[in-house]
Coordinates of C-alpha atoms in Angstrom, one line a residue:
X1 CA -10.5 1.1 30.7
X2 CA -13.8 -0.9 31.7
X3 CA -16.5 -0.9 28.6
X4 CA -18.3 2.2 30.1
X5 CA -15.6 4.3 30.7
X6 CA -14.6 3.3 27.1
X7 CA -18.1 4.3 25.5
X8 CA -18.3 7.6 27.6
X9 CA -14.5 8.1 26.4
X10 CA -15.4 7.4 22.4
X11 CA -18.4 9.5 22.7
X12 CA -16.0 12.7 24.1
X13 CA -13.8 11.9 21.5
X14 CA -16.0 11.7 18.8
X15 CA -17.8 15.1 19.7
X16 CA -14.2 16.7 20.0
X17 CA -13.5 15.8 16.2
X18 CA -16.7 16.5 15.3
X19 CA -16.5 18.2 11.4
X20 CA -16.0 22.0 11.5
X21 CA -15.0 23.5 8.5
X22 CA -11.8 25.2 7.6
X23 CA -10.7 27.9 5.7
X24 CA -7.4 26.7 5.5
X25 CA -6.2 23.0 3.9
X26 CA -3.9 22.0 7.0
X27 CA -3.6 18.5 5.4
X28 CA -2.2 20.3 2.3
X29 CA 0.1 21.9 4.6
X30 CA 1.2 18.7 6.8
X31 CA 2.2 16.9 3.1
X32 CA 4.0 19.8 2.2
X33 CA 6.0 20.1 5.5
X34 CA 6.9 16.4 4.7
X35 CA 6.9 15.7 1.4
X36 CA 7.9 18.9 -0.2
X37 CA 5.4 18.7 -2.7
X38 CA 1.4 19.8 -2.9
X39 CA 1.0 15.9 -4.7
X40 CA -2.8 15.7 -5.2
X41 CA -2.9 11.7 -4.3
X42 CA -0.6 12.4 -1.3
X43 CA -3.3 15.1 0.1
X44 CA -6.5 13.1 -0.6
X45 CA -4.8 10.1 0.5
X46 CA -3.6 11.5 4.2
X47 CA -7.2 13.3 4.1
X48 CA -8.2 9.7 4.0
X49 CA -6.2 8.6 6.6
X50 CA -8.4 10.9 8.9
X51 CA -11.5 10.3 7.3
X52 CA -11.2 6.2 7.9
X53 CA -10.3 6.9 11.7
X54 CA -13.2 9.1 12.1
X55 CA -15.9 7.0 10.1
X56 CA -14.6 3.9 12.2
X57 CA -15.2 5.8 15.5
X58 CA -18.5 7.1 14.5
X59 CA -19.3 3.3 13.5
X60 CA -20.3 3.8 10.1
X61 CA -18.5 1.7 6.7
X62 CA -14.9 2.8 4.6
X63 CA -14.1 2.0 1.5
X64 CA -10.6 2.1 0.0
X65 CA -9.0 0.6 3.2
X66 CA -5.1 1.8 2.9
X67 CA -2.2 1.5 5.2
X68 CA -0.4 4.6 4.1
X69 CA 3.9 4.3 5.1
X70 CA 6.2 7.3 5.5
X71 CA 9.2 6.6 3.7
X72 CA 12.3 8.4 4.3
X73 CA 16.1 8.4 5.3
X74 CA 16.5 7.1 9.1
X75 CA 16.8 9.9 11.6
X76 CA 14.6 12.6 9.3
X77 CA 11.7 12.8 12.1
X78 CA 9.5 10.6 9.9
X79 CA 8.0 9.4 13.6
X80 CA 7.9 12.6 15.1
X81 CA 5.7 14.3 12.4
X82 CA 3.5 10.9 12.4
X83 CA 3.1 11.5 16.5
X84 CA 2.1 14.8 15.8
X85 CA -0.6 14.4 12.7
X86 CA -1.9 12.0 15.2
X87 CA -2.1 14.1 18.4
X88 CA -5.7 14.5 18.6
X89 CA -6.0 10.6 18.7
X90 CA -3.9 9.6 21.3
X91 CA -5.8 8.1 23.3
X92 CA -6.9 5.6 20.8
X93 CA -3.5 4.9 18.8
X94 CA -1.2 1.9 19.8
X95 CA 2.1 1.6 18.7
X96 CA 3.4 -2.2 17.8
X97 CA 5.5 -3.9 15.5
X98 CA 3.8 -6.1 12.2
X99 CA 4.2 -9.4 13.9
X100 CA 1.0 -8.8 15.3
X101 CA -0.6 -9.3 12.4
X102 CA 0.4 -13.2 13.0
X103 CA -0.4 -13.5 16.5
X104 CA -4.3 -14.8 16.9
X105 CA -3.9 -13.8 20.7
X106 CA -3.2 -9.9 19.8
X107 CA -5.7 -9.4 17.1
X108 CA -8.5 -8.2 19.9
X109 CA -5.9 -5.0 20.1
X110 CA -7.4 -4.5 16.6
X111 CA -10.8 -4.0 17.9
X112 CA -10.0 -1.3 20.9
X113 CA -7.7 1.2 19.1
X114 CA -8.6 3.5 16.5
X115 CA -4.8 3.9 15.0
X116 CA -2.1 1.3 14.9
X117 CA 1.7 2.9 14.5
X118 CA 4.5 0.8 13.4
X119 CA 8.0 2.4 13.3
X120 CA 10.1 1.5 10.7
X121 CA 7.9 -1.4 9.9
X122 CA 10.0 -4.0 12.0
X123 CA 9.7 -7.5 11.3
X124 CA 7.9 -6.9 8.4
X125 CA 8.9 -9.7 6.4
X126 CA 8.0 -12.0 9.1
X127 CA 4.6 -11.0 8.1
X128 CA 2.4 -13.5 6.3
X129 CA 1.2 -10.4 3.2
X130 CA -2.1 -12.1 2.5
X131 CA -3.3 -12.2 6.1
X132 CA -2.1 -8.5 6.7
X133 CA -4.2 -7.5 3.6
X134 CA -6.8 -9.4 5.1
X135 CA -6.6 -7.7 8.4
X136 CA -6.7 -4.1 6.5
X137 CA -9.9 -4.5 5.6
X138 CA -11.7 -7.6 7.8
X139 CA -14.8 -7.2 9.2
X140 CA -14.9 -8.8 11.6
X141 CA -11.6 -9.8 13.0
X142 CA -11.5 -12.8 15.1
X143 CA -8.6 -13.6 17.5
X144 CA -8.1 -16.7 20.1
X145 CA -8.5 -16.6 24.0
X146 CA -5.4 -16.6 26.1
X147 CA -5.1 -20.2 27.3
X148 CA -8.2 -21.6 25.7
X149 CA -9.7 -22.9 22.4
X150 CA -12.3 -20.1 22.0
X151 CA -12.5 -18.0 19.5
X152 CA -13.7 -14.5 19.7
X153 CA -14.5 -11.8 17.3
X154 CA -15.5 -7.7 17.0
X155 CA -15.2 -5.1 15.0
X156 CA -11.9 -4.3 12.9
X157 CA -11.3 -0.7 13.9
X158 CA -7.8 0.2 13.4
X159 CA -6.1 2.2 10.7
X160 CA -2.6 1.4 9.8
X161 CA 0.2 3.9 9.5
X162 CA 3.9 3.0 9.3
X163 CA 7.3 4.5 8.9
X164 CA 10.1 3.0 6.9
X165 CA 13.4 3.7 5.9
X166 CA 13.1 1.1 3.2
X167 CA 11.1 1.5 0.5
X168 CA 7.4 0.4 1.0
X169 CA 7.7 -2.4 -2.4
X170 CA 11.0 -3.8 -0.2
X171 CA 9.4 -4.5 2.8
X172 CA 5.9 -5.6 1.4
X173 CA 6.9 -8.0 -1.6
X174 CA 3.3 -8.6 -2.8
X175 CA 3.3 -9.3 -6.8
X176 CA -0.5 -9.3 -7.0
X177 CA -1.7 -6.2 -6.0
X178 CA -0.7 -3.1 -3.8
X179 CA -4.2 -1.5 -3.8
X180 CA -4.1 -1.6 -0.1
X181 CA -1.3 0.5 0.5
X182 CA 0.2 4.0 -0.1
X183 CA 3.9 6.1 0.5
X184 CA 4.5 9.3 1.1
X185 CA 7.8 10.3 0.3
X186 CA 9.5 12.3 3.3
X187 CA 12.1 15.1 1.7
X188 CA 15.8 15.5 3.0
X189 CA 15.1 17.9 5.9
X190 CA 11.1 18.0 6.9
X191 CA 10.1 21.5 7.4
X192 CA 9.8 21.8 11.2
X193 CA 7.9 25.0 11.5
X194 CA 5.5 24.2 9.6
X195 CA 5.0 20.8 11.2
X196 CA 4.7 22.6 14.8
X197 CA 2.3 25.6 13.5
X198 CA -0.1 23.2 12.6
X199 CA -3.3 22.9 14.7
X200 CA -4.1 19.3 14.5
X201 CA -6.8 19.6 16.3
X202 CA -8.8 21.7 13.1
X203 CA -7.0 19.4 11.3
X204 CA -9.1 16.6 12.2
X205 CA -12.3 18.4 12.6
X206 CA -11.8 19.9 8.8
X207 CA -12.2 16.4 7.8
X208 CA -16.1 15.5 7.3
X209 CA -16.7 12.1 8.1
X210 CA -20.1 12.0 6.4
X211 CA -18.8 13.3 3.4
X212 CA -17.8 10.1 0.5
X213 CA -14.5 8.3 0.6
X214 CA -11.9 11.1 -0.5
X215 CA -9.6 9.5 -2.8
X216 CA -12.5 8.6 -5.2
X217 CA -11.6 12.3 -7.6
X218 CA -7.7 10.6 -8.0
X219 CA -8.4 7.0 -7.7
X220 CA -7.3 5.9 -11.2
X221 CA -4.1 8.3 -10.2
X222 CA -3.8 6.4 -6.8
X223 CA -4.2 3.2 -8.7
X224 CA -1.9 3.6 -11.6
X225 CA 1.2 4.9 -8.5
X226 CA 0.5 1.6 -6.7
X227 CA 0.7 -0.4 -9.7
X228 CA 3.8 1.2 -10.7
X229 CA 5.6 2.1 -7.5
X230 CA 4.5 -0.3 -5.1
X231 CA 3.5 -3.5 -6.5
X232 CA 6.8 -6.1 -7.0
X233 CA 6.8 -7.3 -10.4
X234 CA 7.3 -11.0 -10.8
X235 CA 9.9 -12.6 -13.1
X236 CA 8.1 -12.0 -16.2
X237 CA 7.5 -8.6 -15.5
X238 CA 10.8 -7.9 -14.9
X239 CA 12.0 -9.8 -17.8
X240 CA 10.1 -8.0 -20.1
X241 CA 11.0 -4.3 -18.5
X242 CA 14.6 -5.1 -18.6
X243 CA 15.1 -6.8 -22.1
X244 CA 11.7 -6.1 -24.6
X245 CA 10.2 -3.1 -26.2
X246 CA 7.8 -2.8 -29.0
X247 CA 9.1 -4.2 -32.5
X248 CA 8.4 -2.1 -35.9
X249 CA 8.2 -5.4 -37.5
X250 CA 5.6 -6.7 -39.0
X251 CA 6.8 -9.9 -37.7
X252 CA 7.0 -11.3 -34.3
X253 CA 7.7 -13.9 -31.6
X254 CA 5.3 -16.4 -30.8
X255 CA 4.7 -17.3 -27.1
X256 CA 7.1 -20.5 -27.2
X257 CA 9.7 -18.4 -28.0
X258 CA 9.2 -16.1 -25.9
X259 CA 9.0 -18.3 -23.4
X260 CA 12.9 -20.4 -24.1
X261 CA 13.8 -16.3 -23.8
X262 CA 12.8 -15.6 -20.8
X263 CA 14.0 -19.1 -19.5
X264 CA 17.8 -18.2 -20.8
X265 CA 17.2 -15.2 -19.2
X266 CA 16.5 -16.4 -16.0
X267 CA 19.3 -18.7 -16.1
X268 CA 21.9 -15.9 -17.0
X269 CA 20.3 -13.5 -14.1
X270 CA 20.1 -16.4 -11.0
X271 CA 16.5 -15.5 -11.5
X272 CA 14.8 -18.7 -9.4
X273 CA 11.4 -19.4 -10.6
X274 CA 9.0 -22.4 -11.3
X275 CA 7.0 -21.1 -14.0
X276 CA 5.5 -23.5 -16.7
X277 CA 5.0 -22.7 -20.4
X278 CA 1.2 -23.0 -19.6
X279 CA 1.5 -20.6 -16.3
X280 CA 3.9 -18.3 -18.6
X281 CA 0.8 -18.4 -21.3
X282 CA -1.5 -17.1 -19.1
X283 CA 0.4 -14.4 -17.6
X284 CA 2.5 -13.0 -20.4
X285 CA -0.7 -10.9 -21.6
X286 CA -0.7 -9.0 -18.4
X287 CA 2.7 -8.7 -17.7
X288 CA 3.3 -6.9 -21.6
X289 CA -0.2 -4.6 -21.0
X290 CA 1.8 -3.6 -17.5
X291 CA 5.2 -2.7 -18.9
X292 CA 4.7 -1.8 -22.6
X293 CA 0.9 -1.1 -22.4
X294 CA 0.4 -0.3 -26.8
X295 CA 1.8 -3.7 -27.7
X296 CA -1.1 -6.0 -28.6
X297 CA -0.4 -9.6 -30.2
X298 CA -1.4 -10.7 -33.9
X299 CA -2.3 -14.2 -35.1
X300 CA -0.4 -15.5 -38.2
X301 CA 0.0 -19.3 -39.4
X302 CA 2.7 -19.8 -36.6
X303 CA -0.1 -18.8 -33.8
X304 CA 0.1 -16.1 -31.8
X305 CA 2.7 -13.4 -32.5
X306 CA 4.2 -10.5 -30.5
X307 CA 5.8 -7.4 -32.0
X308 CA 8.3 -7.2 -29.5
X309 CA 12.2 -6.6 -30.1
X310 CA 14.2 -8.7 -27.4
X311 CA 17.3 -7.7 -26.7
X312 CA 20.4 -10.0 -26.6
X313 CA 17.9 -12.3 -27.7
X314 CA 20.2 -14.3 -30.5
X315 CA 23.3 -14.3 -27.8
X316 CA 20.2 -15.6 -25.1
X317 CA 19.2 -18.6 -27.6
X318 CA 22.7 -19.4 -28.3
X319 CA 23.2 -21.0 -24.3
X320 CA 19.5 -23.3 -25.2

């Protein structure tokens, strides 16, 4: 499609999806048909999903950039009911596995489609996580020229969606943050009349692009599901969810012992890890506010102190 053909095509497709109210929530119903349940961070989330594709074809900014998955067992439609949420958009949407998030050359497909598809995520862990995060939310993008040293750049315009038969935390092992993603979680059997009643067409146009970003009501409920859900937890983390809880006691451990803990621990588990005492220092705050968020530390004479209760933490500092 030459550039003006393009512009005349954007500016059809942008006065087709132009807002128009609805009496009905049909996003409500698309989540239900796939989900089972009316979840309020599901609906604004997917309402989200719509409003980022239409704000980036009317050219104006988004906030809260997400790449929402469908998660669900292979061979439930996952695909099917993420080709028809996005039939008004066809025109636009590409569908491609992750790698391209790695390949310089592809990256101007980022530019000249609205929606970006990937089926069951594949090659996902091929993906380099901090560049993909990048890529969610770059503005511009820049990509290489096919045999040549330029470098050219435009607008980011894609939105992500992706369907998975793997959990979303399996494929995208990120233990900093998973603010830029979301999963829905597809039920057993997807409810099929429901899907194909739908008009996705009002859909769309029931979703005001002028209006403000629509997760912003059930953001700190958006953020506290990624955080949980989504987000890998790193060896301390996991540690500390699989072996501490809060300790009565008016005593505690310090840090350093903590710290031989969790090493024995790691041993006894296979768990491979690098950290330091100094690294482990730093973190351990953060990882005990993520996993037992009312435990707060205490200084005595022996330094700082945790009321935590390890458990098999005298057969752990036996093996030191």
């Amino acid at each position: 499609m030459d550039e003006g053909k393009s512009k005349n095509h954007l500016k059809v497709l942008r006065s087709k999806l132009k807002f128009i109210p609805s009496n009905n929530d049909l996003i409500e119903q698309w989540v239900v048909a796939v989900t089972g349940e009316a979840d309020s961070c599901d609906i604004a989330m997917m309402r989200h999903v719509i409003w980022q594709v239409k704000r980036k074809l009317c050219g104006l900014p988004v906030e809260h950039h997400a790449l929402v998955c469908i998660f669900g067992a292979s061979g439930a439609g996952k695909s099917v009911a993420i080709q028809k949420l996005l039939e008004p958009i066809t025109s636009v949407t590409i569908h491609q596995n992750m790698t391209v998030f790695n390949d310089q050359f592809s990256r101007r497909m980022f530019t000249s489609n609205y929606c970006m598809v990937f089926d069951e995520m594949g090659k996902a862990k091929q993906v380099d996580i901090d560049c993909l995060k990048n890529i969610i939310t770059a503005n511009p993008v820049e990509w290489r020229g096919i045999q040549s040293e330029s470098i050219h750049s435009g607008q980011q315009n894609c939105t992500f969606i992706a369907a998975s038969n793997i959990p979303l935390c399996e494929r995208i092992k990120d233990t900093t943050s998973a603010r830029r993603f979301w999963q829905l979680n597809c039920k057993e059997k997807l409810d099929w009349n429901a899907i194909n009643s739908i008009d996705y067409l009002a859909m769309w146009r029931s979703v005001n692009e002028n209006d403000s970003c629509p997760i912003l009501d059930v953001l700190d409920q958006v953020r506290r599901v990624q955080e949980r859900d989504l987000r890998v937890r790193d060896p301390i983390e996991e540690w500390i969810a699989s072996c501490c809880r809060e300790s009565d006691s008016q005593s505690g451990l310090t840090t350093s012992e903590l710290f031989q803990i969790f090493k024995c621990w790691c041993s006894k588990n296979s768990v491979a890890t690098a950290i330091t005492i100094q690294k482990f220092s730093r973190d351990l705050p953060k990882s005990i506010k993520a996993i037992i968020p009312d435990v707060s530390p205490f200084h005595s004479h022996r330094g700082t102190e945790w009321p935590i209760l390890v458990t098999e933490k005298l057969s752990s500092l036996q093996t030191l």
